[in-house]
Coordinates of C-alpha atoms in Angstrom, one line a residue:
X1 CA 113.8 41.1 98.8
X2 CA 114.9 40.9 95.0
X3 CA 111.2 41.8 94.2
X4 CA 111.3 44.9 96.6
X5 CA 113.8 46.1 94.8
X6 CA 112.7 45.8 91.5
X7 CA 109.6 46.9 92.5
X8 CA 111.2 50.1 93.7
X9 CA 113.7 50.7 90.8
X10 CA 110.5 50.8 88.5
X11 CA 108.6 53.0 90.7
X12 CA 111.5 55.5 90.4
X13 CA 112.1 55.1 86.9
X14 CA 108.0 55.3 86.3
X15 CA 108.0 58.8 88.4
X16 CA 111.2 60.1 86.7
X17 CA 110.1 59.8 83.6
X18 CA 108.6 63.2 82.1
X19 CA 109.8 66.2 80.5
X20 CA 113.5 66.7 80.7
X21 CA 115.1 69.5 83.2
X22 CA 115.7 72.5 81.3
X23 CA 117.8 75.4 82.9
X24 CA 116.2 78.2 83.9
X25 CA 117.1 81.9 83.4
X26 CA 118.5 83.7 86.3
X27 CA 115.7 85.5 88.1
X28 CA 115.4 89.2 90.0
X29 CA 112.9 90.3 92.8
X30 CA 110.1 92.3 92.3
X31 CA 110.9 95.9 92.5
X32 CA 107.8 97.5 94.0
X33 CA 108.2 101.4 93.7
X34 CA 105.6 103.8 95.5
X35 CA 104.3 106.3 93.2
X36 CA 106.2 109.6 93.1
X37 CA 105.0 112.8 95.2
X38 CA 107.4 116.0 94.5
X39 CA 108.7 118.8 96.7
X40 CA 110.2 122.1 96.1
X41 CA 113.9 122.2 96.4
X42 CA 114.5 126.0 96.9
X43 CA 117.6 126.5 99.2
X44 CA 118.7 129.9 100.4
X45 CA 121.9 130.6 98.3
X46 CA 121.7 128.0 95.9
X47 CA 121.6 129.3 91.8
X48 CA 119.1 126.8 91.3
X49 CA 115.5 125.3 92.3
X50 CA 113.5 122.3 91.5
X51 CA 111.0 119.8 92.9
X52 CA 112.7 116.2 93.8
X53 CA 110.6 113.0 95.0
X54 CA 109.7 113.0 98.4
X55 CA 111.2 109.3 98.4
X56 CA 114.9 111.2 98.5
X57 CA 116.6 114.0 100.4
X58 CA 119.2 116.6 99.0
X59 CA 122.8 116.2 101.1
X60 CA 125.7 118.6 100.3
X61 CA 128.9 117.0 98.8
X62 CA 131.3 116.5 101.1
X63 CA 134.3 115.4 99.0
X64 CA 137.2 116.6 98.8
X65 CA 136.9 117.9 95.3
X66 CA 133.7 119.2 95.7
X67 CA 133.0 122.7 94.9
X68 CA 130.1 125.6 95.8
X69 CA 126.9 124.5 95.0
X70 CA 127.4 120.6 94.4
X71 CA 125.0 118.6 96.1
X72 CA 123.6 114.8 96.1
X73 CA 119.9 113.8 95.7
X74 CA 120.0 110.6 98.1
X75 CA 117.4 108.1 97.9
X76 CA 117.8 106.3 100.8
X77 CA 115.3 103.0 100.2
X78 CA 116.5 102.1 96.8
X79 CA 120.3 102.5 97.2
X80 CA 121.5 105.1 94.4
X81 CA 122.0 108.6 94.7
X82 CA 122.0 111.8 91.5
X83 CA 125.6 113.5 92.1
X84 CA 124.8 116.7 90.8
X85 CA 127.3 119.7 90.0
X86 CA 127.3 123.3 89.3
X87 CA 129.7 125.6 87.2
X88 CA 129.6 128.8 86.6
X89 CA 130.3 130.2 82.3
X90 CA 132.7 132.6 81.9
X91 CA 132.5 132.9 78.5
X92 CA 133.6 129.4 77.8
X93 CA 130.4 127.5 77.2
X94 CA 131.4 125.0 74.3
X95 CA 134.3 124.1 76.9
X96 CA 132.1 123.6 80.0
X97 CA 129.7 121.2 77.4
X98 CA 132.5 119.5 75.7
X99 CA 133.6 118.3 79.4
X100 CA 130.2 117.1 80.2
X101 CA 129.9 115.1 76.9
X102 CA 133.7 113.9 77.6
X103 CA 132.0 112.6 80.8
X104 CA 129.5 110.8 79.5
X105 CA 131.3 109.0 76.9
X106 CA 133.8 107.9 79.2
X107 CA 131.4 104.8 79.4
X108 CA 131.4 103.6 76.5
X109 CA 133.8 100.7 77.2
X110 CA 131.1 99.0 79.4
X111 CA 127.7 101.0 77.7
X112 CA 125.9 99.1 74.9
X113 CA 124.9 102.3 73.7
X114 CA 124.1 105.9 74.7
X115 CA 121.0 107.4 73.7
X116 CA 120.7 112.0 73.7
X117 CA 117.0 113.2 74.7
X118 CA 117.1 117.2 74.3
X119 CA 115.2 119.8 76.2
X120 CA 114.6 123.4 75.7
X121 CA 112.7 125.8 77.9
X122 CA 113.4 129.4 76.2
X123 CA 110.7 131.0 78.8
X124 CA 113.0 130.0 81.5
X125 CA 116.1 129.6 79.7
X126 CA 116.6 126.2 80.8
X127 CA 118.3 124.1 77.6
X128 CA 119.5 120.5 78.2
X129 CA 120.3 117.0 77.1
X130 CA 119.8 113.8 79.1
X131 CA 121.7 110.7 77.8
X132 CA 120.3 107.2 78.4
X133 CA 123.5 104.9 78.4
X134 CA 122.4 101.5 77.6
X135 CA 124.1 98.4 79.8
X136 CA 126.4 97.9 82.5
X137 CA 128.0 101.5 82.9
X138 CA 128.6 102.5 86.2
X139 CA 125.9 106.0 85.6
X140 CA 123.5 104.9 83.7
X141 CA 122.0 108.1 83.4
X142 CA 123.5 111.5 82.9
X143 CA 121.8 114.8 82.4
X144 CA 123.1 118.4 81.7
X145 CA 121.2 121.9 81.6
X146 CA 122.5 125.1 80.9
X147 CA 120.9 128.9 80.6
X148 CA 123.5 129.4 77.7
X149 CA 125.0 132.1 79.3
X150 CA 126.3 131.7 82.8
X151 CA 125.3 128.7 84.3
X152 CA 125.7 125.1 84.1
X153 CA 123.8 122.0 86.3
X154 CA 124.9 118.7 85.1
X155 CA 123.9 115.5 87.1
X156 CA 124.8 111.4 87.0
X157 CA 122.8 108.3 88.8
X158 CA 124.9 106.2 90.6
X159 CA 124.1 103.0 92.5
X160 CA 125.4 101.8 95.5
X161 CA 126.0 98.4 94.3
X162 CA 127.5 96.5 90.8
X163 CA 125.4 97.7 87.9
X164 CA 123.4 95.2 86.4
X165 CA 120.9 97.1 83.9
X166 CA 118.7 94.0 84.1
X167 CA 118.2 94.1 87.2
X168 CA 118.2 98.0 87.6
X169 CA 115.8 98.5 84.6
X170 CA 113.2 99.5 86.8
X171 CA 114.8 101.9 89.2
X172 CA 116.6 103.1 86.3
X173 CA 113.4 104.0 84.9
X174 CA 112.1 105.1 88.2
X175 CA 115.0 107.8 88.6
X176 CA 114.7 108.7 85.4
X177 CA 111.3 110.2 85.5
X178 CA 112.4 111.9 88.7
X179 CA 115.3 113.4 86.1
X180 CA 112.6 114.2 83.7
X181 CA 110.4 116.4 86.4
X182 CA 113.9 118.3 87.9
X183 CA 114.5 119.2 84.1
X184 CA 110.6 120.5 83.6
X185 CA 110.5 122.1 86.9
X186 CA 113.8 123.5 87.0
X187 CA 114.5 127.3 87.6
X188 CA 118.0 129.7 87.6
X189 CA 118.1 131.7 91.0
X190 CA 120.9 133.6 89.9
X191 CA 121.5 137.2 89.5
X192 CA 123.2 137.5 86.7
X193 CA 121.2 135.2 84.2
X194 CA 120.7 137.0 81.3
X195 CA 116.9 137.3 80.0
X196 CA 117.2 136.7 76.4

């Protein structure tokens, strides 16, 4: 019996010898994404058009703030939605951008850092910025476009669950080439848009 056990404390000690157990980084699934296929968004009464990805569906906003013209680009299988707004200029366009840059830097308690990509389309008088904001800020992407004149479409991502830019990265980057194609393919349906 004494030689059973000895036998059996150096098998264990034989096997658990080896490299030592090192801690491993916290891990995220696979985000799988389907590449993108756009539609128009071109609905009767609205000041604006685009395309958006097939993958999501435009919903009116139903809160209680909400105003004419604000809507949300849902999508439904990744959990996140674009809030998007519209105001009208009435002659006070550096207070209508000052409000949406007071918006965005709102986050930069939580943001590592927030990054400005400009965009300027004088054919169709579409001018905007998109800011990137870098870490664990509850929108971590945030676009405005105006004509300059009378309109302005401003937009943030939100996610339906804690952000974690790790594990967001790629729907993050997902969403934000949808952003990048509304911006390119976006068109004023207004009336009174000045033609420079």
């Amino acid at each position: 019996m004494k030689r059973l056990f000895i036998l059996i404390t150096l098998s264990l000690f034989l096997v658990a010898c080896g490299d030592p157990v090192v801690p491993r980084p916290r891990g995220y699934f696979r985000i799988e994404l389907p590449e993108p296929q756009y539609v128009s968004y071109d609905s009767i009464g609205e000041p604006y058009a685009f395309e958006i990805n097939s993958l999501s569906y435009v919903a009116p906003d139903h809160d209680a703030n909400s105003e004419p013209h604000w809507i949300n680009i849902v999508y439904p299988s990744i959990n996140c939605k674009v809030h998007v707004t519209y105001r009208p200029i009435n002659g006070n366009e550096e207070e209508v951008l000052e409000d949406s840059r007071k918006l965005v830097y709102k986050h930069t308690v939580k943001a590592d850092a927030i990054g400005e990509s400009y965009y300027e389309d004088a054919d169709r008088q579409v001018y905007g910025t998109l800011y990137h904001i870098k870490g664990n800020a509850a929108t971590p992407l945030q676009f405005s476009l105006t004509d300059s004149v009378r309109n302005m479409f401003r937009g943030s991502l939100y996610f339906y669950c804690r952000p974690n830019s790790d594990s967001l990265s790629p729907v993050i980057k997902y969403v934000e080439d949808d952003v990048v194609h509304i911006i390119e393919t976006f068109q004023w349906r207004t009336s009174n848009s000045k033609q420079k």
